[in-house]
Amino acid sequence: MRRSGPLMYLAHAAVWLYVLLLLVPVYYLLVSAFKDNVGILSAPFSPFTGLELGNFAKAMEHATLGPALLNQGYVTVAANLLTLALAVPAAFALARARGRIGVLVERVFALGFLVPGFAALVPTVMLSIMLGLFHTREFLIVFLPASAMPLSVILLTQAMRAIPRDLEESAVLDGAGSWHLLRSVYFPLSIPTLTVVLILNFLSFWNEYFFALVITGPDTAVRTAQVALPTLSLANASQYGVLAAGIVITLVPVYVLYVFFADKMERAVLAGALKG
């Protein structure tokens, strides 16, 4: 039987306080998106009275968020798929490696955590110019996986190392090669970690602003939503509802996909626990 005491009640109170601190800004942002300046300043936390979509229409028009969201989705999905295509085979090789070479390569990946992002700005811009891909979405798709590879490879390597060797030995006795092992044994059993990597990389790529601003530039045809969003502060500096609506528009895809993948991750973890 679990014991409940003052510390347990204090822990629960701290958790709910933390949840409240997270929900209050989200609530304030959401209700502000449906109000005008008078409603925001006079009653900031009161619920909105009607679904007035004028702020959203202005945000979409003034920041050209429609094409920007398409660019953001294209870059995020393509970069995420490229990251997995590179990280999964690399993690598979490291998980099966023996000796010092495997350890050395894994430590090289870990060194990526020590490189600050701004330190790579100048070389990245020079490389994009040399390749003729400056101010393009394609270079951003190629660059973003490089920033996500260290964490992705290390997480997937640890997950694949936890897979029992007996499964691999049984598959090898049945004539399975390396590709068959990866596709039939390691990949299915690593789905929970793959889902975590997908979520983390999606959030990172979707919220990328600094390199997206420099690489894509001011061209409205290729800029992402995070780059287009600050332009609302120039055209609608005093219209707080429009600014809030623009932020809400860019947050909706993140929350929808996060909820979807979180559910998949939970079911994958429970399925793995039942099999174990």
Short mmCIF file of C-alpha atoms in Angstrom, two decimals:
data_model
loop_
_atom_site.label_atom_id
_atom_site.label_comp_id
_atom_site.label_asym_id
_atom_site.label_seq_id
_atom_site.Cartn_x
_atom_site.Cartn_y
_atom_site.Cartn_z
CA MET A 1 0.00 0.00 0.00
CA ARG A 2 1.32 3.42 -0.90
CA ARG A 3 1.85 5.85 1.90
CA SER A 4 0.67 9.42 1.55
CA GLY A 5 2.29 12.12 3.61
CA PRO A 6 3.09 15.81 3.54
CA LEU A 7 5.88 15.31 0.99
CA MET A 8 3.53 13.50 -1.39
CA TYR A 9 0.93 16.26 -1.16
CA LEU A 10 3.66 18.85 -1.67
CA ALA A 11 4.92 17.00 -4.74
CA HIS A 12 1.41 16.87 -6.22
CA ALA A 13 0.91 20.57 -5.51
CA ALA A 14 4.23 21.40 -7.20
CA VAL A 15 3.28 19.35 -10.28
CA TRP A 16 -0.11 21.05 -10.62
CA LEU A 17 1.48 24.45 -10.10
CA TYR A 18 3.94 23.69 -12.90
CA VAL A 19 1.08 22.57 -15.17
CA LEU A 20 -0.77 25.78 -14.38
CA LEU A 21 2.27 27.88 -15.23
CA LEU A 22 2.41 26.14 -18.61
CA LEU A 23 -1.30 26.41 -19.36
CA VAL A 24 -1.84 30.07 -18.43
CA PRO A 25 0.29 31.51 -21.28
CA VAL A 26 -1.29 29.09 -23.76
CA TYR A 27 -4.79 30.08 -22.61
CA TYR A 28 -3.92 33.79 -22.77
CA LEU A 29 -2.53 33.37 -26.29
CA LEU A 30 -5.57 31.43 -27.47
CA VAL A 31 -8.21 33.84 -26.15
CA SER A 32 -6.23 36.87 -27.37
CA ALA A 33 -6.30 35.51 -30.93
CA PHE A 34 -10.09 36.01 -31.00
CA LYS A 35 -10.15 39.53 -29.48
CA ASP A 36 -9.37 43.05 -30.54
CA ASN A 37 -7.03 45.36 -28.62
CA VAL A 38 -9.83 46.67 -26.38
CA GLY A 39 -10.80 43.17 -25.29
CA ILE A 40 -7.19 42.12 -24.72
CA LEU A 41 -6.26 45.16 -22.63
CA SER A 42 -9.49 45.50 -20.67
CA ALA A 43 -10.11 41.83 -19.84
CA PRO A 44 -7.02 39.84 -20.84
CA PHE A 45 -8.01 36.52 -19.24
CA SER A 46 -11.73 36.57 -19.94
CA PRO A 47 -12.90 34.01 -22.52
CA PHE A 48 -13.72 35.20 -26.01
CA THR A 49 -17.40 35.70 -26.79
CA GLY A 50 -17.43 34.55 -30.42
CA LEU A 51 -15.31 32.88 -33.06
CA GLU A 52 -14.17 36.03 -34.83
CA LEU A 53 -11.69 34.88 -37.48
CA GLY A 54 -10.68 38.34 -38.67
CA ASN A 55 -7.35 38.21 -36.83
CA PHE A 56 -6.48 34.91 -38.44
CA ALA A 57 -7.35 36.19 -41.91
CA LYS A 58 -5.16 39.27 -41.40
CA ALA A 59 -2.29 37.14 -40.10
CA MET A 60 -2.49 34.81 -43.10
CA GLU A 61 -2.60 37.74 -45.52
CA HIS A 62 -0.03 40.12 -44.03
CA ALA A 63 2.61 37.46 -43.32
CA THR A 64 1.77 35.23 -46.32
CA LEU A 65 1.53 32.34 -43.86
CA GLY A 66 -0.10 30.02 -46.37
CA PRO A 67 2.99 29.48 -48.56
CA ALA A 68 5.22 29.80 -45.49
CA LEU A 69 3.42 26.94 -43.72
CA LEU A 70 3.74 24.78 -46.84
CA ASN A 71 7.46 25.53 -46.96
CA GLN A 72 7.77 24.79 -43.25
CA GLY A 73 5.99 21.46 -43.63
CA TYR A 74 8.04 20.51 -46.68
CA VAL A 75 11.34 21.32 -44.99
CA THR A 76 10.39 19.66 -41.69
CA VAL A 77 9.10 16.40 -43.18
CA ALA A 78 11.89 16.06 -45.74
CA ALA A 79 14.60 16.83 -43.16
CA ASN A 80 13.06 14.37 -40.70
CA LEU A 81 12.96 11.57 -43.28
CA LEU A 82 16.54 12.29 -44.32
CA THR A 83 17.65 12.24 -40.68
CA LEU A 84 16.10 8.82 -40.13
CA ALA A 85 17.51 7.49 -43.40
CA LEU A 86 21.00 8.41 -42.19
CA ALA A 87 20.67 7.78 -38.46
CA VAL A 88 19.06 4.31 -38.54
CA PRO A 89 21.83 2.58 -40.56
CA ALA A 90 24.51 4.42 -38.59
CA ALA A 91 22.98 3.35 -35.26
CA PHE A 92 22.59 -0.23 -36.54
CA ALA A 93 26.27 -0.37 -37.45
CA LEU A 94 27.37 1.13 -34.13
CA ALA A 95 25.10 -1.18 -32.12
CA ARG A 96 26.67 -4.25 -33.75
CA ALA A 97 30.23 -2.91 -33.76
CA ARG A 98 32.87 -4.52 -31.62
CA GLY A 99 36.17 -3.06 -30.49
CA ARG A 100 37.59 0.41 -30.24
CA ILE A 101 36.57 1.65 -33.66
CA GLY A 102 32.86 1.50 -32.83
CA VAL A 103 33.43 3.33 -29.56
CA LEU A 104 35.53 5.96 -31.33
CA VAL A 105 32.89 6.59 -34.00
CA GLU A 106 30.17 6.89 -31.36
CA ARG A 107 32.25 9.44 -29.47
CA VAL A 108 32.71 11.40 -32.68
CA PHE A 109 28.93 11.64 -32.99
CA ALA A 110 28.75 12.73 -29.35
CA LEU A 111 31.15 15.59 -30.10
CA GLY A 112 28.34 17.18 -32.06
CA PHE A 113 26.76 18.26 -28.77
CA LEU A 114 29.79 20.45 -28.08
CA VAL A 115 29.54 22.52 -31.26
CA PRO A 116 27.38 25.64 -30.74
CA GLY A 117 25.02 26.42 -33.56
CA PHE A 118 26.25 29.95 -34.23
CA ALA A 119 29.81 28.62 -34.73
CA ALA A 120 28.63 26.81 -37.87
CA LEU A 121 26.83 29.81 -39.35
CA VAL A 122 29.62 31.25 -41.52
CA PRO A 123 30.83 27.87 -42.89
CA THR A 124 27.23 26.88 -43.57
CA VAL A 125 26.49 30.05 -45.53
CA MET A 126 29.73 29.73 -47.50
CA LEU A 127 28.95 26.11 -48.33
CA SER A 128 25.44 26.97 -49.52
CA ILE A 129 26.85 29.71 -51.77
CA MET A 130 29.49 27.37 -53.21
CA LEU A 131 26.83 24.76 -53.98
CA GLY A 132 24.52 27.35 -55.52
CA LEU A 133 21.83 26.58 -52.94
CA PHE A 134 21.82 29.84 -51.00
CA HIS A 135 18.27 31.13 -50.39
CA THR A 136 16.77 27.71 -51.15
CA ARG A 137 14.74 25.26 -49.11
CA GLU A 138 16.78 22.33 -50.39
CA PHE A 139 19.94 23.38 -48.58
CA LEU A 140 17.95 23.80 -45.37
CA ILE A 141 16.69 20.23 -45.80
CA VAL A 142 20.26 18.98 -46.13
CA PHE A 143 21.59 21.09 -43.25
CA LEU A 144 19.00 20.38 -40.56
CA PRO A 145 19.71 16.60 -40.35
CA ALA A 146 23.36 17.40 -39.68
CA SER A 147 22.33 19.27 -36.54
CA ALA A 148 20.08 16.40 -35.41
CA MET A 149 22.37 13.46 -36.16
CA PRO A 150 24.28 13.36 -32.82
CA LEU A 151 21.20 12.94 -30.63
CA SER A 152 19.38 10.72 -33.14
CA VAL A 153 22.29 8.31 -33.59
CA ILE A 154 23.08 8.05 -29.89
CA LEU A 155 19.46 7.41 -28.88
CA LEU A 156 18.93 4.80 -31.61
CA THR A 157 22.27 3.13 -30.88
CA GLN A 158 21.40 2.65 -27.22
CA ALA A 159 17.97 1.29 -28.15
CA MET A 160 19.41 -1.21 -30.62
CA ARG A 161 22.07 -2.36 -28.18
CA ALA A 162 19.30 -3.32 -25.75
CA ILE A 163 17.87 -5.80 -28.28
CA PRO A 164 18.79 -9.38 -27.23
CA ARG A 165 21.57 -10.94 -29.26
CA ASP A 166 19.64 -14.20 -29.35
CA LEU A 167 17.21 -12.68 -31.84
CA GLU A 168 20.03 -11.68 -34.15
CA GLU A 169 21.74 -15.06 -33.87
CA SER A 170 18.47 -16.86 -34.67
CA ALA A 171 17.92 -14.69 -37.73
CA VAL A 172 21.51 -15.23 -38.90
CA LEU A 173 21.09 -19.01 -38.58
CA ASP A 174 18.03 -18.70 -40.82
CA GLY A 175 20.19 -17.01 -43.45
CA ALA A 176 19.37 -13.37 -42.77
CA GLY A 177 21.84 -10.76 -43.96
CA SER A 178 22.54 -7.32 -42.53
CA TRP A 179 19.73 -5.61 -44.45
CA HIS A 180 17.24 -8.29 -43.40
CA LEU A 181 18.38 -7.98 -39.77
CA LEU A 182 17.85 -4.24 -39.82
CA ARG A 183 14.47 -4.44 -41.53
CA SER A 184 13.00 -7.40 -39.64
CA VAL A 185 14.63 -7.35 -36.20
CA TYR A 186 16.23 -4.07 -35.22
CA PHE A 187 13.87 -1.61 -36.88
CA PRO A 188 10.56 -3.00 -35.49
CA LEU A 189 11.96 -3.34 -31.97
CA SER A 190 13.30 0.24 -32.07
CA ILE A 191 9.97 1.84 -32.99
CA PRO A 192 9.42 3.47 -29.54
CA THR A 193 12.81 5.19 -29.74
CA LEU A 194 12.25 6.02 -33.41
CA THR A 195 9.01 7.75 -32.43
CA VAL A 196 10.80 9.77 -29.76
CA VAL A 197 13.45 10.79 -32.30
CA LEU A 198 10.75 11.77 -34.78
CA ILE A 199 9.00 13.96 -32.22
CA LEU A 200 12.18 15.66 -31.02
CA ASN A 201 13.43 16.31 -34.54
CA PHE A 202 10.04 17.53 -35.73
CA LEU A 203 9.85 20.07 -32.91
CA SER A 204 13.43 21.17 -33.54
CA PHE A 205 13.03 21.51 -37.31
CA TRP A 206 9.62 23.19 -37.12
CA ASN A 207 10.85 25.80 -34.62
CA GLU A 208 14.14 26.50 -36.42
CA TYR A 209 14.46 30.23 -36.98
CA PHE A 210 18.06 31.42 -36.98
CA PHE A 211 19.48 29.29 -39.80
CA ALA A 212 16.17 29.38 -41.69
CA LEU A 213 16.31 33.19 -41.64
CA VAL A 214 19.87 33.30 -42.95
CA ILE A 215 19.63 30.52 -45.51
CA THR A 216 16.18 31.18 -47.01
CA GLY A 217 16.42 34.97 -46.78
CA PRO A 218 13.57 37.43 -47.36
CA ASP A 219 12.13 35.69 -50.42
CA THR A 220 8.48 34.96 -49.62
CA ALA A 221 8.47 32.01 -52.03
CA VAL A 222 10.93 29.96 -49.96
CA ARG A 223 10.84 31.36 -46.42
CA THR A 224 9.40 29.25 -43.64
CA ALA A 225 6.62 30.08 -41.20
CA GLN A 226 9.02 30.92 -38.38
CA VAL A 227 10.72 33.48 -40.63
CA ALA A 228 7.44 34.91 -41.90
CA LEU A 229 5.84 35.21 -38.47
CA PRO A 230 7.98 38.12 -37.17
CA THR A 231 6.90 40.23 -40.15
CA LEU A 232 3.52 40.58 -38.42
CA SER A 233 5.17 42.77 -35.80
CA LEU A 234 6.07 45.25 -38.54
CA ALA A 235 2.72 45.37 -40.33
CA ASN A 236 0.54 44.95 -37.22
CA ALA A 237 2.67 46.33 -34.40
CA SER A 238 -0.30 47.57 -32.40
CA GLN A 239 -2.74 44.77 -33.25
CA TYR A 240 -2.02 42.22 -30.57
CA GLY A 241 -4.85 39.94 -31.63
CA VAL A 242 -3.35 39.54 -35.10
CA LEU A 243 0.04 38.70 -33.62
CA ALA A 244 -1.53 36.13 -31.31
CA ALA A 245 -3.49 34.62 -34.20
CA GLY A 246 -0.34 34.21 -36.25
CA ILE A 247 1.39 32.41 -33.39
CA VAL A 248 -1.61 30.12 -32.89
CA ILE A 249 -1.61 29.21 -36.59
CA THR A 250 2.01 28.08 -36.44
CA LEU A 251 1.43 26.15 -33.21
CA VAL A 252 -1.59 24.13 -34.34
CA PRO A 253 0.32 21.68 -36.60
CA VAL A 254 2.86 21.05 -33.84
CA TYR A 255 0.25 20.16 -31.24
CA VAL A 256 -1.79 18.03 -33.66
CA LEU A 257 1.18 15.96 -34.80
CA TYR A 258 2.61 15.76 -31.30
CA VAL A 259 -0.63 14.30 -29.97
CA PHE A 260 -0.75 11.86 -32.87
CA PHE A 261 2.85 10.65 -32.43
CA ALA A 262 2.60 10.62 -28.64
CA ASP A 263 -0.28 8.17 -28.89
CA LYS A 264 1.70 6.00 -31.29
CA MET A 265 4.67 6.06 -28.95
CA GLU A 266 2.59 5.06 -25.94
CA ARG A 267 1.06 2.13 -27.79
CA ALA A 268 4.48 1.04 -29.06
CA VAL A 269 5.96 1.13 -25.55
CA LEU A 270 3.04 -0.86 -24.12
CA ALA A 271 3.30 -3.40 -26.94
CA GLY A 272 7.01 -3.81 -26.27
CA ALA A 273 6.38 -4.27 -22.56
CA LEU A 274 3.75 -6.95 -23.21
CA LYS A 275 6.07 -8.82 -25.56
CA GLY A 276 8.85 -8.68 -22.98
#
